[in-house]
Short mmCIF file of C-alpha atoms and ligand atoms in Angstrom, two decimals:
data_model
loop_
_atom_site.label_atom_id
_atom_site.label_comp_id
_atom_site.label_asym_id
_atom_site.label_seq_id
_atom_site.Cartn_x
_atom_site.Cartn_y
_atom_site.Cartn_z
CA UNK A 1 21.29 18.46 3.17
CA UNK A 2 18.51 16.99 1.09
CA UNK A 3 14.89 16.21 1.88
CA UNK A 4 13.02 12.97 1.64
CA UNK A 5 10.31 12.76 -1.02
CA UNK A 6 7.20 10.75 -0.26
CA UNK A 7 5.06 8.62 -2.53
CA UNK A 8 1.81 7.25 -1.18
CA UNK A 9 -1.69 6.13 -2.07
CA UNK A 10 -4.57 8.60 -1.75
CA UNK A 11 -7.42 6.09 -1.90
CA UNK A 12 -7.97 2.61 -0.41
CA UNK A 13 -4.72 1.03 -1.60
CA UNK A 14 -3.82 -0.61 -4.91
CA UNK A 15 -3.38 2.74 -6.62
CA UNK A 16 -0.28 1.67 -8.55
CA UNK A 17 2.36 2.84 -6.08
CA UNK A 18 4.76 0.01 -6.99
CA UNK A 19 4.88 0.93 -10.66
CA UNK A 20 5.64 4.59 -10.00
CA UNK A 21 8.31 3.83 -7.38
CA UNK A 22 9.99 1.58 -9.94
CA UNK A 23 9.78 4.32 -12.59
CA UNK A 24 11.13 7.01 -10.23
CA UNK A 25 13.89 4.94 -8.62
CA UNK A 26 16.56 6.04 -11.15
CA UNK A 27 16.15 9.57 -9.73
CA UNK A 28 16.92 8.39 -6.17
CA UNK A 29 19.71 6.71 -4.19
CA UNK A 30 17.52 5.03 -1.58
CA UNK A 31 13.93 3.76 -1.56
CA UNK A 32 12.46 3.17 1.90
CA UNK A 33 9.25 1.60 3.15
CA UNK A 34 7.97 3.24 6.35
CA UNK A 35 4.85 1.33 7.40
CA UNK A 36 2.68 -1.68 6.67
CA UNK A 37 4.08 -5.07 5.89
CA UNK A 38 3.17 -8.07 3.76
CA UNK A 39 -0.43 -6.84 3.50
CA UNK A 40 0.89 -4.70 0.64
CA UNK A 41 1.02 -6.01 -2.91
CA UNK A 42 3.07 -3.73 -5.11
CA UNK A 43 3.24 -4.73 -8.76
CA UNK A 44 5.96 -3.76 -11.21
CA UNK A 45 5.82 -4.75 -14.84
CA UNK A 46 8.62 -4.72 -17.35
CA UNK A 47 9.94 -7.06 -20.01
CA UNK A 48 6.49 -8.69 -20.10
CA UNK A 49 6.88 -9.97 -16.54
CA UNK A 50 4.81 -8.87 -13.55
CA UNK A 51 6.64 -8.81 -10.21
CA UNK A 52 4.64 -8.52 -7.00
CA UNK A 53 6.43 -7.24 -3.90
CA UNK A 54 4.98 -7.40 -0.39
CA UNK A 55 7.68 -6.33 2.05
CA UNK A 56 10.64 -5.39 -0.13
CA UNK A 57 10.58 -1.79 -1.44
CA UNK A 58 9.73 -1.36 -5.11
CA UNK A 59 13.14 0.03 -6.05
CA UNK A 60 14.74 -3.40 -5.67
CA UNK A 61 14.92 -4.10 -9.40
CA UNK A 62 17.53 -1.32 -9.77
CA UNK A 63 20.65 -2.95 -8.45
CA UNK A 64 22.64 0.16 -7.65
CA UNK A 65 19.93 1.55 -5.34
CA UNK A 66 19.56 0.83 -1.65
CA UNK A 67 16.17 -0.43 -0.55
CA UNK A 68 15.41 -0.01 3.13
CA UNK A 69 12.73 -1.65 5.24
CA UNK A 70 12.20 1.00 7.91
CA UNK A 71 11.41 0.70 11.61
CA UNK A 72 7.71 1.36 11.03
CA UNK A 73 7.36 -1.72 8.81
CA UNK A 74 6.33 -5.19 10.01
CA UNK A 75 8.63 -7.97 8.84
CA UNK A 76 7.39 -11.53 8.42
CA UNK A 77 10.71 -13.38 7.95
CA UNK A 78 9.32 -16.33 6.00
CA UNK A 79 7.39 -14.14 3.55
CA UNK A 80 10.51 -11.96 3.20
CA UNK A 81 12.70 -15.00 2.54
CA UNK A 82 10.34 -16.23 -0.20
CA UNK A 83 10.29 -12.79 -1.75
CA UNK A 84 14.08 -12.66 -1.82
CA UNK A 85 14.23 -16.13 -3.39
CA UNK A 86 11.66 -15.27 -6.05
CA UNK A 87 13.73 -12.24 -7.07
CA UNK A 88 16.91 -14.33 -7.10
CA UNK A 89 15.30 -16.91 -9.35
CA UNK A 90 14.79 -14.27 -12.02
CA UNK A 91 18.29 -12.92 -11.81
CA UNK A 92 18.14 -10.09 -9.27
CA UNK A 93 20.41 -9.96 -6.23
CA UNK A 94 18.22 -8.41 -3.56
CA UNK A 95 20.55 -9.37 -0.73
CA UNK A 96 23.13 -6.95 -2.08
CA UNK A 97 21.00 -3.84 -1.76
CA UNK A 98 18.34 -4.63 0.83
CA UNK A 99 18.70 -3.11 4.30
CA UNK A 100 16.42 -3.85 7.23
CA UNK A 101 15.88 -1.73 10.35
CA UNK A 102 16.76 -3.29 13.68
CA UNK A 103 13.69 -1.63 15.12
CA UNK A 104 11.18 -3.08 12.64
CA UNK A 105 8.77 -5.39 14.46
CA UNK A 106 8.37 -9.06 13.62
CA UNK A 107 5.18 -10.81 12.59
CA UNK A 108 5.12 -14.21 14.33
CA UNK A 109 3.14 -17.19 12.99
CA UNK A 110 0.79 -16.81 15.96
CA UNK A 111 0.08 -13.19 14.94
CA UNK A 112 -1.21 -14.55 11.66
CA UNK A 113 -3.33 -17.05 13.48
CA UNK A 114 -4.71 -14.35 15.77
CA UNK A 115 -5.62 -12.27 12.73
CA UNK A 116 -7.70 -15.18 11.45
CA UNK A 117 -9.30 -15.82 14.85
CA UNK A 118 -10.08 -12.15 15.35
CA UNK A 119 -11.67 -11.85 11.90
CA UNK A 120 -13.71 -15.01 12.40
CA UNK A 121 -14.97 -13.80 15.75
CA UNK A 122 -16.18 -10.53 14.20
CA UNK A 123 -18.61 -12.33 11.89
CA UNK A 124 -20.32 -9.86 9.54
CA UNK A 125 -18.32 -6.98 11.11
CA UNK A 126 -15.07 -8.43 9.82
CA UNK A 127 -12.54 -6.01 8.39
CA UNK A 128 -11.56 -8.11 5.43
CA UNK A 129 -7.95 -8.25 6.60
CA UNK A 130 -5.30 -9.76 4.35
CA UNK A 131 -4.62 -12.16 7.28
CA UNK A 132 -0.91 -11.44 7.30
CA UNK A 133 -0.93 -10.68 11.03
CA UNK A 134 -0.77 -6.90 10.67
CA UNK A 135 -3.34 -5.95 13.34
CA UNK A 136 -2.03 -8.33 16.04
CA UNK A 137 1.64 -7.46 15.40
CA UNK A 138 1.04 -3.69 15.60
CA UNK A 139 -1.11 -4.32 18.69
CA UNK A 140 1.85 -6.01 20.40
CA UNK A 141 4.13 -3.17 19.32
CA UNK A 142 1.90 -0.60 20.96
CA UNK A 143 1.30 -2.85 23.97
CA UNK A 144 5.09 -2.97 24.37
CA UNK A 145 5.39 -6.70 24.06
CA UNK A 146 6.49 -7.06 20.45
CA UNK A 147 9.65 -8.67 19.12
CA UNK A 148 11.85 -6.67 16.82
CA UNK A 149 14.33 -7.59 14.10
CA UNK A 150 17.09 -6.74 16.59
CA UNK A 151 15.69 -9.37 18.99
CA UNK A 152 16.77 -12.21 16.70
CA UNK A 153 20.39 -11.60 17.73
CA UNK A 154 19.60 -11.98 21.43
CA UNK A 155 20.56 -15.24 23.12
CA UNK A 156 17.12 -15.60 24.63
CA UNK A 157 15.24 -15.01 21.36
CA UNK A 158 13.66 -18.46 21.42
CA UNK A 159 12.43 -17.87 24.96
CA UNK A 160 10.98 -14.47 24.04
CA UNK A 161 9.35 -16.05 21.01
CA UNK A 162 7.77 -18.89 23.02
CA UNK A 163 6.35 -16.61 25.65
CA UNK A 164 4.80 -14.35 22.96
CA UNK A 165 3.39 -17.36 21.12
CA UNK A 166 1.89 -18.80 24.29
CA UNK A 167 0.26 -15.49 25.11
CA UNK A 168 -1.24 -15.45 21.60
CA UNK A 169 -2.53 -18.99 22.01
CA UNK A 170 -4.23 -17.95 25.25
CA UNK A 171 -5.90 -15.07 23.43
CA UNK A 172 -7.03 -17.37 20.63
CA UNK A 173 -8.55 -19.70 23.22
CA UNK A 174 -10.23 -16.75 24.94
CA UNK A 175 -11.97 -16.01 21.63
CA UNK A 176 -13.36 -19.55 21.73
CA UNK A 177 -11.00 -21.13 19.21
CA UNK A 178 -8.11 -23.51 19.32
CA UNK A 179 -4.87 -23.09 17.35
CA UNK A 180 -5.77 -26.31 15.53
CA UNK A 181 -8.77 -24.51 14.00
CA UNK A 182 -6.58 -22.46 11.67
CA UNK A 183 -4.05 -23.10 8.97
CA UNK A 184 -1.41 -20.62 7.86
CA UNK A 185 -0.86 -20.65 4.10
CA UNK A 186 -2.39 -24.14 4.07
CA UNK A 187 0.04 -25.42 6.69
CA UNK A 188 -0.49 -26.56 10.25
CA UNK A 189 0.88 -24.26 12.91
CA UNK A 190 3.86 -26.47 13.70
CA UNK A 191 4.77 -26.91 10.03
CA UNK A 192 4.64 -23.16 9.48
CA UNK A 193 6.50 -22.40 12.70
CA UNK A 194 9.37 -24.67 11.68
CA UNK A 195 9.82 -22.88 8.33
CA UNK A 196 9.41 -19.50 10.02
CA UNK A 197 12.27 -20.34 12.39
CA UNK A 198 14.48 -21.46 9.54
CA UNK A 199 13.83 -18.15 7.81
CA UNK A 200 15.30 -16.26 10.78
CA UNK A 201 18.74 -17.30 9.55
CA UNK A 202 18.04 -15.72 6.16
CA UNK A 203 16.95 -12.54 7.92
CA UNK A 204 20.20 -12.52 9.90
CA UNK A 205 22.15 -12.72 6.65
CA UNK A 206 20.64 -9.43 5.39
CA UNK A 207 22.14 -6.05 6.20
CA UNK A 208 20.49 -5.05 9.49
CA UNK A 209 20.95 -1.38 10.32
CA UNK A 210 20.11 1.40 12.76
CA UNK A 211 17.91 2.84 10.05
CA UNK A 212 17.18 6.20 11.68
CA UNK A 213 20.92 7.02 11.68
CA UNK A 214 21.34 5.55 8.22
CA UNK A 215 18.56 7.69 6.75
CA UNK A 216 19.54 10.92 8.49
CA UNK A 217 23.21 10.54 7.59
CA UNK A 218 22.22 9.84 4.00
CA UNK A 219 20.15 13.04 3.95
CA UNK A 220 23.02 14.99 5.45
CA UNK A 221 25.29 13.67 2.70
CA UNK A 222 22.87 14.91 0.05
CA UNK A 223 21.53 11.48 -0.92
CA UNK A 224 18.15 11.39 -2.60
CA UNK A 225 15.57 9.31 -0.78
CA UNK A 226 12.06 8.24 -1.74
CA UNK A 227 9.69 6.98 0.96
CA UNK A 228 7.26 4.40 -0.40
CA UNK A 229 3.86 4.19 1.24
CA UNK A 230 1.76 1.07 1.46
CA UNK A 231 -2.04 0.76 1.62
CA UNK A 232 -3.84 4.06 1.09
CA UNK A 233 -4.70 7.16 3.08
CA UNK A 234 -8.35 6.07 3.39
CA UNK A 235 -7.08 3.00 5.28
CA UNK A 236 -5.08 5.12 7.77
CA UNK A 237 -5.55 4.03 11.39
CA UNK A 238 -6.48 7.57 12.48
CA UNK A 239 -8.18 9.08 9.45
CA UNK A 240 -9.51 6.12 7.49
CA UNK A 241 -12.99 4.68 7.88
CA UNK A 242 -12.27 3.26 11.35
CA UNK A 243 -12.52 0.38 12.24
CA UNK A 244 -12.33 -0.70 8.58
CA UNK A 245 -8.72 0.35 8.26
CA UNK A 246 -5.23 -1.05 8.54
CA UNK A 247 -3.24 -0.67 11.76
CA UNK A 248 -0.67 1.93 10.74
CA UNK A 249 -0.44 5.59 9.79
CA UNK A 250 -0.36 5.39 6.01
CA UNK A 251 -0.15 9.18 5.57
CA UNK A 252 2.92 11.43 5.29
CA UNK A 253 3.09 11.70 9.09
CA UNK A 254 3.93 7.99 9.11
CA UNK A 255 7.19 8.74 7.28
CA UNK A 256 8.45 10.70 10.28
CA UNK A 257 7.78 7.95 12.82
CA UNK A 258 8.34 5.04 10.44
CA UNK A 259 11.81 6.15 9.38
CA UNK A 260 12.85 8.60 12.07
CA UNK A 261 12.98 11.76 9.97
CA UNK A 262 11.87 15.15 11.21
CA UNK A 263 8.84 16.86 9.61
CA UNK A 264 11.11 19.65 8.33
CA UNK A 265 12.94 17.06 6.20
CA UNK A 266 9.88 16.07 4.17
CA UNK A 267 10.24 17.21 0.55
CA UNK A 268 7.77 16.61 -2.27
CA UNK A 269 4.72 14.48 -1.65
CA UNK A 270 3.50 12.45 -4.62
CA UNK A 271 -0.12 11.40 -4.24
CA UNK A 272 -0.95 8.34 -6.31
CA UNK A 273 -4.56 7.84 -7.35
CA UNK A 274 -6.44 5.81 -9.88
CA UNK A 275 -8.70 7.50 -12.42
CA UNK A 276 -11.53 5.71 -10.57
CA UNK A 277 -11.72 4.01 -7.16
CA UNK A 278 -11.34 0.53 -5.79
CA UNK A 279 -11.52 -0.97 -2.35
CA UNK A 280 -10.86 -4.49 -1.16
CA UNK A 281 -12.21 -5.67 2.17
CA UNK A 282 -15.10 -4.22 4.16
CA UNK A 283 -16.03 -0.63 4.97
CA UNK A 284 -17.72 2.37 3.43
CA UNK A 285 -17.17 3.11 -0.25
CA UNK A 286 -19.53 5.93 -1.28
CA UNK A 287 -19.10 5.68 -5.05
CA UNK A 288 -19.14 1.89 -5.27
CA UNK A 289 -20.87 0.53 -8.38
CA UNK A 290 -22.91 -2.64 -8.41
CA UNK A 291 -23.76 -2.45 -12.10
CA UNK A 292 -22.22 -3.21 -15.47
CA UNK A 293 -19.91 -0.18 -15.23
CA UNK A 294 -18.40 -1.54 -12.00
CA UNK A 295 -17.95 -4.96 -13.55
CA UNK A 296 -16.33 -3.39 -16.62
CA UNK A 297 -13.83 -1.53 -14.40
CA UNK A 298 -13.02 -4.77 -12.61
CA UNK A 299 -12.41 -6.67 -15.84
CA UNK A 300 -10.60 -3.92 -17.78
CA UNK A 301 -8.55 -2.96 -14.75
CA UNK A 302 -7.82 -6.54 -13.68
CA UNK A 303 -9.07 -5.53 -10.26
CA UNK A 304 -8.28 -8.65 -8.31
CA UNK A 305 -6.08 -8.40 -5.21
CA UNK A 306 -2.36 -9.02 -5.75
CA UNK A 307 -1.97 -10.22 -2.14
CA UNK A 308 -5.18 -12.21 -1.68
CA UNK A 309 -6.67 -12.60 -5.19
CA UNK A 310 -10.00 -11.20 -3.98
CA UNK A 311 -12.14 -9.26 -6.50
CA UNK A 312 -11.89 -5.55 -5.72
CA UNK A 313 -14.94 -3.35 -5.31
CA UNK A 314 -14.97 -0.64 -8.02
CA UNK A 315 -16.53 2.80 -8.35
CA UNK A 316 -16.21 6.33 -9.74
CA UNK A 317 -13.64 8.87 -8.63
CA UNK A 318 -14.43 10.37 -5.24
CA UNK A 319 -13.35 14.02 -4.95
CA UNK A 320 -14.35 14.63 -1.28
CA UNK A 321 -12.22 11.63 -0.27
CA UNK A 322 -9.32 12.80 -2.45
CA UNK A 323 -9.50 16.37 -1.15
CA UNK A 324 -9.38 14.97 2.36
CA UNK A 325 -6.33 12.81 1.70
CA UNK A 326 -4.49 15.56 -0.24
CA UNK A 327 -5.04 17.75 2.83
CA UNK A 328 -3.81 15.12 5.30
CA UNK A 329 -0.70 14.34 3.28
CA UNK A 330 0.30 17.77 2.02
CA UNK A 331 0.35 16.41 -1.53
CA UNK A 332 2.41 18.52 -3.91
CA UNK A 333 1.92 16.47 -7.10
CA UNK A 334 -0.71 14.01 -8.26
CA UNK A 335 0.04 10.91 -10.29
CA UNK A 336 -2.97 9.56 -12.11
CA UNK A 337 -3.03 5.82 -12.70
CA UNK A 338 -4.95 3.36 -14.86
CA UNK A 339 -6.64 6.00 -16.99
CA UNK A 340 -6.62 3.48 -19.86
CA UNK A 341 -9.13 1.37 -17.92
CA UNK A 342 -11.73 4.02 -18.79
CA UNK A 343 -10.99 3.84 -22.53
CA UNK A 344 -14.34 2.36 -23.49
CA UNK A 345 -16.65 4.32 -21.18
CA UNK A 346 -18.93 6.75 -23.03
CA UNK A 347 -19.70 8.70 -19.89
CA UNK A 348 -17.35 9.03 -16.93
CA UNK A 349 -18.66 10.25 -13.63
CA UNK A 350 -16.92 12.14 -10.86
CA UNK A 351 -18.39 12.43 -7.37
CA UNK A 352 -18.06 16.12 -6.44
CA UNK A 353 -19.90 16.02 -3.13
CA UNK A 354 -21.90 13.83 -0.81
CA UNK A 355 -25.48 14.14 0.27
CA UNK A 356 -26.01 12.89 3.82
CA UNK A 357 -29.46 13.06 5.40
CA UNK A 358 -30.54 15.59 2.81
CA UNK A 359 -27.53 17.89 3.36
CA UNK A 360 -24.77 18.40 0.83
CA UNK A 361 -21.19 18.31 2.00
CA UNK A 362 -17.67 18.04 0.61
CA UNK A 363 -16.37 16.57 3.86
CA UNK A 364 -15.79 12.93 4.72
CA UNK A 365 -18.18 12.11 7.59
CA UNK A 366 -17.07 10.70 10.95
CA UNK A 367 -19.79 8.05 10.95
CA UNK A 368 -18.88 4.96 8.91
CA UNK A 369 -22.53 3.96 8.97
CA UNK A 370 -23.65 7.26 7.37
CA UNK A 371 -25.78 6.69 4.29
CA UNK A 372 -23.95 8.69 1.65
CA UNK A 373 -25.57 9.63 -1.63
CA UNK A 374 -22.80 10.65 -4.03
CA UNK A 375 -23.56 13.64 -6.27
CA UNK A 376 -21.93 13.22 -9.65
CA UNK A 377 -20.92 15.34 -12.58
CA UNK A 378 -20.77 13.59 -15.94
CA UNK A 379 -17.84 13.81 -18.35
CA UNK A 380 -17.62 12.68 -21.92
CA UNK A 381 -15.39 9.63 -22.45
CA UNK A 382 -12.75 9.36 -25.19
CA UNK A 383 -13.79 5.91 -26.42
CA UNK A 384 -10.40 5.27 -27.90
CA UNK A 385 -7.40 3.06 -27.35
CA UNK A 386 -4.43 5.14 -26.23
CA UNK A 387 -1.73 2.48 -26.37
CA UNK A 388 1.63 3.78 -27.48
CA UNK A 389 0.96 7.49 -26.89
CA UNK A 390 3.95 9.01 -25.09
CA UNK A 391 3.10 12.71 -24.99
CA UNK A 392 0.32 14.22 -22.92
CA UNK A 393 -0.57 16.60 -25.75
CA UNK A 394 -1.26 13.66 -28.07
CA UNK A 395 -3.86 12.10 -25.81
CA UNK A 396 -7.52 12.40 -26.88
CA UNK A 397 -9.06 15.77 -26.00
CA UNK A 398 -11.69 14.26 -23.68
CA UNK A 399 -8.99 12.48 -21.73
CA UNK A 400 -6.99 15.68 -21.34
CA UNK A 401 -10.19 17.40 -20.22
CA UNK A 402 -10.73 14.67 -17.61
CA UNK A 403 -7.20 15.17 -16.27
CA UNK A 404 -7.59 18.96 -16.20
CA UNK A 405 -10.92 18.60 -14.39
CA UNK A 406 -9.25 16.55 -11.66
CA UNK A 407 -6.45 19.11 -11.38
CA UNK A 408 -8.98 21.90 -10.99
CA UNK A 409 -11.11 20.06 -8.45
CA UNK A 410 -8.09 19.23 -6.29
CA UNK A 411 -6.15 22.38 -7.06
CA UNK A 412 -2.99 20.34 -7.67
CA UNK A 413 -0.92 19.56 -10.74
CA UNK A 414 -0.92 16.09 -12.27
CA UNK A 415 2.73 15.19 -12.86
CA UNK A 416 2.32 11.70 -14.31
CA UNK A 417 -0.42 9.95 -16.25
CA UNK A 418 -0.01 6.18 -16.40
CA UNK A 419 -1.53 4.42 -19.39
CA UNK A 420 -0.74 0.75 -18.65
CA UNK A 421 0.92 -1.34 -15.93
CA UNK A 422 4.12 -1.36 -17.96
CA UNK A 423 7.08 0.81 -16.97
CA UNK A 424 7.24 2.23 -20.50
CA UNK A 425 3.69 3.58 -20.48
CA UNK A 426 4.25 6.50 -18.16
CA UNK A 427 3.54 9.99 -19.50
CA UNK A 428 5.27 12.86 -17.74
CA UNK A 429 2.69 15.63 -17.99
CA UNK A 430 4.59 18.23 -16.01
CA UNK A 431 8.08 18.09 -14.53
CA UNK A 432 8.37 17.57 -10.79
P1 IMO B 1 -1.23 -1.94 -1.09
O1 IMO B 1 0.04 -1.45 -0.48
C1 IMO B 1 -5.50 -2.58 -0.63
C2 IMO B 1 -6.98 -3.60 3.37
C3 IMO B 1 -7.53 -4.99 3.59
C4 IMO B 1 -8.52 -4.73 4.70
C5 IMO B 1 -7.84 -3.67 5.53
C6 IMO B 1 -7.09 -4.22 6.72
O2 IMO B 1 -1.07 -3.05 -2.05
O3 IMO B 1 -2.02 -0.80 -1.65
P2 IMO B 1 -4.86 -5.61 7.08
O4 IMO B 1 -4.35 -6.85 6.42
O5 IMO B 1 -3.97 -4.42 6.91
O6 IMO B 1 -5.26 -5.84 8.50
O7 IMO B 1 -6.24 -5.28 6.32
O8 IMO B 1 -6.93 -3.00 4.66
N1 IMO B 1 -5.61 -3.56 2.81
C7 IMO B 1 -5.31 -3.21 1.56
N2 IMO B 1 -6.11 -2.91 0.51
N3 IMO B 1 -4.16 -2.52 -0.79
C8 IMO B 1 -3.35 -2.79 0.24
O9 IMO B 1 -2.03 -2.57 0.17
C9 IMO B 1 -3.91 -3.20 1.48
N4 IMO B 1 -3.41 -3.57 2.67
C10 IMO B 1 -4.45 -3.78 3.48
O10 IMO B 1 -8.12 -5.48 2.42
O11 IMO B 1 -9.70 -4.15 4.17
MG1 MG B 2 -2.44 -4.20 -3.09
#
């Protein structure tokens, strides 16, 4: 009997999860997504090509490994179809090793439209959603009126679809809009709906499974499984900066419900974090920079959304937030990403605690409106290009000091230091 290892983001998403899943896949038999949906944008880079995955797990470029879309994930069939086709065009055969849970819920075109209507109606309080229909589709799941992947095989699927769509249209009208007010990926509703329906046939052609049995039997047979998180722990529906969050449990607990594995079967938990912070969309971001340093991070780190193209907000590393998410997830190993982005900074800051209304604290406050003054320590930069270095020991001393400082502050070992988006530039600092 083996255990399932977990890899997830400790910040606000975009930590580099896709790259590390791709690097670790050779150690596993199965890679499984457990929550989120096409709001994710996981980038893998090798052979000078960048691949961006939204719904398909990031182990897909290893053809002998099974990639499973678990029951906790939201599937948008048209986006999935396009993703499969893009991979096929460059020579991969995703259909051969992609499995989809029967119990995963579907994102309908009208969910996407509702996302847009809901955001528009919120005005300045908008969440900054990726507009992929995540909130409305999870709402229907919890309200017990969602459609699942298994529903597509039912004779009355079309009927079920129409009644869900009509209910969504009524809700859009109740918000004061009409379905004609919105386009989906630059298409009218009826154009998009037609393509969406055609994509159902492609979904039917994939391997659809009872994923909870599949996963548990695989564990029983000693198979090695990696659960791939999407978004980040600070966007978790329960523990993130509510309401500026996504609509799923992005933390380790989500693996249990999103794949159907018992808590006792969770193995190692790899917490992925950048050497600084970014956030895309609205909501509190205590260490956000509005100066030249922030702009430099954005440029050097190419911090523009891989799902929406939006510029990401950038700031220094936030230890209270990281301590919080390491606690929530039971992180056993850290993986530190994009450290090369800090190559040209003379001083690097780390936020060690917050000051809120004159009081210092290391805890993340309940109130998203709280005015947080981050208290920083300053660390000397390495001011050096580190391209090509493969051993941790050979990195500049100041960089090693920065990594050790993070380990000390979080009381966790750093297992991997990533020095570029490329697969090859992955330094194993300590075995895991
Ligand atoms: P990956 O997996 C970064 C953010 C959105 C928005 C909020 C809610 O690539 O790290 P949603 O579409 O879920 O309703 O949006 O969450 N968000 C992400 N930010 N990376 C992601 O995924 C994200 N997925 C959602 O920007 O603020
Ligand atoms: Mg992303």
